[in-house]
Coordinates of C-alpha atoms in Angstrom, one line a residue:
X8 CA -3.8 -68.5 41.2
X9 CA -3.3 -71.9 40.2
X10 CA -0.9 -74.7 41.2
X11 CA 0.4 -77.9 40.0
X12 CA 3.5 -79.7 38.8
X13 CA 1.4 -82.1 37.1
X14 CA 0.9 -83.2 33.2
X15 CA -2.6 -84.2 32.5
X16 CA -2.9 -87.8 32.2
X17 CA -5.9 -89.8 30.6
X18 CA -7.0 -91.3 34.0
X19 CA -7.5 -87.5 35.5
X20 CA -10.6 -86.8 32.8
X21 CA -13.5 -88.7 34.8
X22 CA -13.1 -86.5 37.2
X23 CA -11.0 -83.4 36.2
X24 CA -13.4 -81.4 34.1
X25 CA -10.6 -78.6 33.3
X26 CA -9.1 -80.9 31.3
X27 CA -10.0 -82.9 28.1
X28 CA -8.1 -85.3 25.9
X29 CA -6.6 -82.6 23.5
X30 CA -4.8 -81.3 26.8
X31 CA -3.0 -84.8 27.1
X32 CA 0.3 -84.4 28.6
X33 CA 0.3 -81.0 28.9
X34 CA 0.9 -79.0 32.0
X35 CA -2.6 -78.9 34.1
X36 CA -2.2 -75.4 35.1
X37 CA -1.6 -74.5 31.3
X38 CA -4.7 -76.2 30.2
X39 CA -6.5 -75.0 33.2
X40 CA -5.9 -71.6 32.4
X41 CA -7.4 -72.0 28.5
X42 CA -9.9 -73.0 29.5
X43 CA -11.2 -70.8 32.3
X44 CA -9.9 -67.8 30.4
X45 CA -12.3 -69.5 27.3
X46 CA -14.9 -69.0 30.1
X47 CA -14.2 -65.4 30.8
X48 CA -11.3 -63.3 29.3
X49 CA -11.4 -61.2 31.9
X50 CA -10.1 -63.3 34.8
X51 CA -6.6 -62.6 35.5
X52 CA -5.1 -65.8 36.5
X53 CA -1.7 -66.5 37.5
X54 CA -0.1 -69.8 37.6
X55 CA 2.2 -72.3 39.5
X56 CA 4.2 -74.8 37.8
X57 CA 5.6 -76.2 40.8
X58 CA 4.9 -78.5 43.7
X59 CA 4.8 -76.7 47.0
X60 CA 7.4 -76.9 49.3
X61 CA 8.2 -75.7 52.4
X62 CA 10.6 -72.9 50.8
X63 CA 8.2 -71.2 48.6
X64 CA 4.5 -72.2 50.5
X65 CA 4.9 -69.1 52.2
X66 CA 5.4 -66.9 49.8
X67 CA 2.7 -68.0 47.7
X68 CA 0.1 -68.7 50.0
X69 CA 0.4 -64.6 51.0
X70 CA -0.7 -63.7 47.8
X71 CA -3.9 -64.7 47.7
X72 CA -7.2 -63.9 50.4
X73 CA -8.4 -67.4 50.2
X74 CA -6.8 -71.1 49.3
X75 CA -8.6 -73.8 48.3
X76 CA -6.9 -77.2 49.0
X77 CA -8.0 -80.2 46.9
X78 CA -4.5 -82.0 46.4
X79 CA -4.5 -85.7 47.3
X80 CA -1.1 -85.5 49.0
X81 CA -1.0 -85.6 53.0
X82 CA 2.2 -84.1 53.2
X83 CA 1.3 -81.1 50.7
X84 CA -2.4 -80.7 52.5
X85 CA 0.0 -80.2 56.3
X86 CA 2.2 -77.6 54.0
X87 CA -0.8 -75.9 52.7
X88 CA -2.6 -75.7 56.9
X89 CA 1.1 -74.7 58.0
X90 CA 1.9 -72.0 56.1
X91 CA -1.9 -71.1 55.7
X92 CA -2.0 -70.9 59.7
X93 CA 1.6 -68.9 59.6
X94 CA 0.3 -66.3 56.9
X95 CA -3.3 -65.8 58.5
X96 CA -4.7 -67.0 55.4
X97 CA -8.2 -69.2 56.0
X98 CA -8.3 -72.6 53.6
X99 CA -11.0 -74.5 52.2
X100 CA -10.1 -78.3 52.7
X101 CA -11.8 -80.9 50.4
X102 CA -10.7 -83.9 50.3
X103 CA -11.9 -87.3 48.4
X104 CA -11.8 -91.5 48.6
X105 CA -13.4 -93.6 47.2
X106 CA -17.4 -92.6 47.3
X107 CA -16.6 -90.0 50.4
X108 CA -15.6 -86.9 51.1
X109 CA -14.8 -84.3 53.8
X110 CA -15.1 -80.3 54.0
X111 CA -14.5 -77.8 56.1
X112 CA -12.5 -74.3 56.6
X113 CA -9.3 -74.3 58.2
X114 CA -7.1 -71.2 59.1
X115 CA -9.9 -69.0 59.9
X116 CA -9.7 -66.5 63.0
X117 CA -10.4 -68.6 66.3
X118 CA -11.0 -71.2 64.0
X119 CA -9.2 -75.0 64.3
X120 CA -6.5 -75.7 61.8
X121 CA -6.2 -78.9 60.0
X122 CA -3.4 -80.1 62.6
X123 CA -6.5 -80.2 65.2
X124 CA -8.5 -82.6 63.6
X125 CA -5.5 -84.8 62.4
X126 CA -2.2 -84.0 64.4
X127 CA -0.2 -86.5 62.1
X128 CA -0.5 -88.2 58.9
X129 CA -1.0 -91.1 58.9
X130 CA 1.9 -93.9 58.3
X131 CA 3.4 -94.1 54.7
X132 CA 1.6 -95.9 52.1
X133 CA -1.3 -97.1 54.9
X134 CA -4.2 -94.5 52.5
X135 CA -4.3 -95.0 48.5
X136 CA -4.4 -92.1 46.6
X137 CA -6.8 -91.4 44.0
X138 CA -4.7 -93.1 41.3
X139 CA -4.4 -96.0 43.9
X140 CA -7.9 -95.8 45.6
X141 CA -10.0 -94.6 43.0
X142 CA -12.8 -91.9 43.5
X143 CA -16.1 -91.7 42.1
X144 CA -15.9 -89.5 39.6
X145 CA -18.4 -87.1 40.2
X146 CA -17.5 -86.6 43.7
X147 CA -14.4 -84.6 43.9
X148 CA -17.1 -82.1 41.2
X149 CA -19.7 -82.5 44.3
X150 CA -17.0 -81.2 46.9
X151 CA -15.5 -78.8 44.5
X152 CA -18.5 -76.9 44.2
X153 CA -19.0 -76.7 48.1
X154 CA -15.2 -75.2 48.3
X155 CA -16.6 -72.3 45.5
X156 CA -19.4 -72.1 47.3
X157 CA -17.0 -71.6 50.5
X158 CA -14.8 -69.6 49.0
X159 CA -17.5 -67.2 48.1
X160 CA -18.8 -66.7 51.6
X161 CA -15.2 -66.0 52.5
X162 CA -14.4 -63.7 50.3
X163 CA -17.8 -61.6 50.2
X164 CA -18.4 -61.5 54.3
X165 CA -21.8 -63.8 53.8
X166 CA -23.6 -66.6 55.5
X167 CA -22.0 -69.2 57.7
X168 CA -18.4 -70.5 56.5
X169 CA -17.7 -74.2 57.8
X170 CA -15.3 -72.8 60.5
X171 CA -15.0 -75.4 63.5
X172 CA -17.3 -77.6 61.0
X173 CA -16.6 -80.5 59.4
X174 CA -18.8 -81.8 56.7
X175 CA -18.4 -85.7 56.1
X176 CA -20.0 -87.2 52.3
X177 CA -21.1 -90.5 52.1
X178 CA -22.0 -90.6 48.8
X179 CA -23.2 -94.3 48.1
X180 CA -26.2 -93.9 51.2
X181 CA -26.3 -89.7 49.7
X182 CA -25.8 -88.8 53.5
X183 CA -24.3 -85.8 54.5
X184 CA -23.0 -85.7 58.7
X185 CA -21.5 -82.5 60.6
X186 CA -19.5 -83.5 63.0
X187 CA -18.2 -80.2 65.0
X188 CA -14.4 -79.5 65.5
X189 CA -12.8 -76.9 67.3
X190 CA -9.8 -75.6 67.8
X191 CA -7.2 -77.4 70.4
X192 CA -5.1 -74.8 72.4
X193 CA -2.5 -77.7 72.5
X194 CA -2.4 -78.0 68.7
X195 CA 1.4 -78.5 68.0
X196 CA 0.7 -75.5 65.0
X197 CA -1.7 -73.3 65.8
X198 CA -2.5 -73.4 69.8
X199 CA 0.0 -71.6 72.1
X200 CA 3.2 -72.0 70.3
X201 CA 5.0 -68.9 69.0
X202 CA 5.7 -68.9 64.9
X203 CA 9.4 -68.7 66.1
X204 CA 8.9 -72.2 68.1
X205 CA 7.3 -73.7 64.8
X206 CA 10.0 -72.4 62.4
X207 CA 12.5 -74.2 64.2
X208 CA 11.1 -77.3 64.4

C-alpha cells in the first residue's frame, strides 16, 4: 500500500527515485505504482490518494502487517505512531534533515512508541521541512533502504529489529550512533492509559 496526496514536483527528483520528469505533476502514488509494477508485475499494490487523518488512519493502518513512515510532516508521523500503537501495528520511522537521519521501530510488542522518545512536536514552524531545509539527496535513499531492510526482519521473524533502538546518521562525518530508548510506562499513548482514555482526548 501506498499513500500520498501529493503531485510530483521537479524539486522531489534528487531524492525521490520513484519518480522522473515524465511523472511531473502527476499523482506520486500513480507514478509510484508504474513504476514498481514496471519492476515486477506481480506485486499487488494498492494505493492511497489521500492525506491521513485521524478519521481514516485507522482504518488503513489495519490493513497492512507493517508501516513504513517516511513523511516529513510531524503532525502526520504522531497520526501514523497513534493509530499504529491503537491497531497493534509495529512502524518503521525514518526520518531526514539536512545531512542526518534517524531510524528506529516503533509500535512493536513491549517496544516504545514514538510518543516516548518525543512526547510533543515541537512548536509550529521552529523545524524546516525538506522543501524548507533541504536534505542531501542521497540520504533519505540511505535511510530508505534501512526501513526495507527493517521491514524485512519484521515481516520474515529474522535478526534483530531496531525495537527500543534508535539509529542516529550523521552523514557529513559518515558516523552512525545507537542511542537506546525504551518504552515510558507514563507515555501519554502507549503506557498505562486505556484506548478508551486516548479516544477521548
Amino acid at each position: 500500500g501506498i499513500l500520498d496526496h501529493d503531485t510530483v514536483a521537479v524539486h522531489n527528483l534528487q531524492r525521490q527515485i520513484l519518480h522522473d520528469t515524465n511523472t511531473l505533476g502527476a499523482p506520486k502514488v500513480d507514478s509510484a505504482r508504474v513504476r514498481i509494477e514496471a519492476l515486477n508485475p506481480h506485486v499487488r499494490i494498492e494505493t492511497w490518494r489521500t492525506a491521513l487523518t485521524r478519521d481514516n488512519a485507522r482504518g488503513i493502518v489495519s490493513d497492512y502487517d507493517v508501516i513504513l513512515d517516511g513523511t516529513d510532516s510531524f503532525a502526520t508521523r504522531y497520526l501514523v505512531n497513534d493509530a499504529c500503537v491503537l491497531e497493534g501495528k509495529p512502524y518503521v520511522h525514518a526520518s531526514v534533515h539536512r545531512f542526518e537521519g534517524q531510524l528506529s521501530v516503533f509500535g512493536a510488542p513491549h517496544g516504545p512508541c514514538y510518543r516516548c522518545v518525543h512526547p510533543a512536536p515541537p512548536p509550529a514552524g521552529s523545524v524546516p521541512n525538506c522543501a524548507e531545509g533541504g536534505v542531501l539527496g542521497v540520504l533519505p535513499g540511505l535511510l530508505g533502504t534501512m526501513q526495507a531492510t527493517e521491514a524485512l526482519k519484521l515481516l520474515l521473524g529474522i535478526g534483530a529489529p531496531m525495537v527500543g533502538r534508535l539509529l542516529v546518521v550523521d552523514a557529513l562525518g559518515m558516523r552512525f550512533q545507537e542511542v537506546q530508548v525504551d518504552r515510558d510506562d507514563d507515555c501519554a499513548w502507549c503506557g498505562k492509559r486505556t484506548e478508551r482514555e486516548l479516544l477521548a482526548d
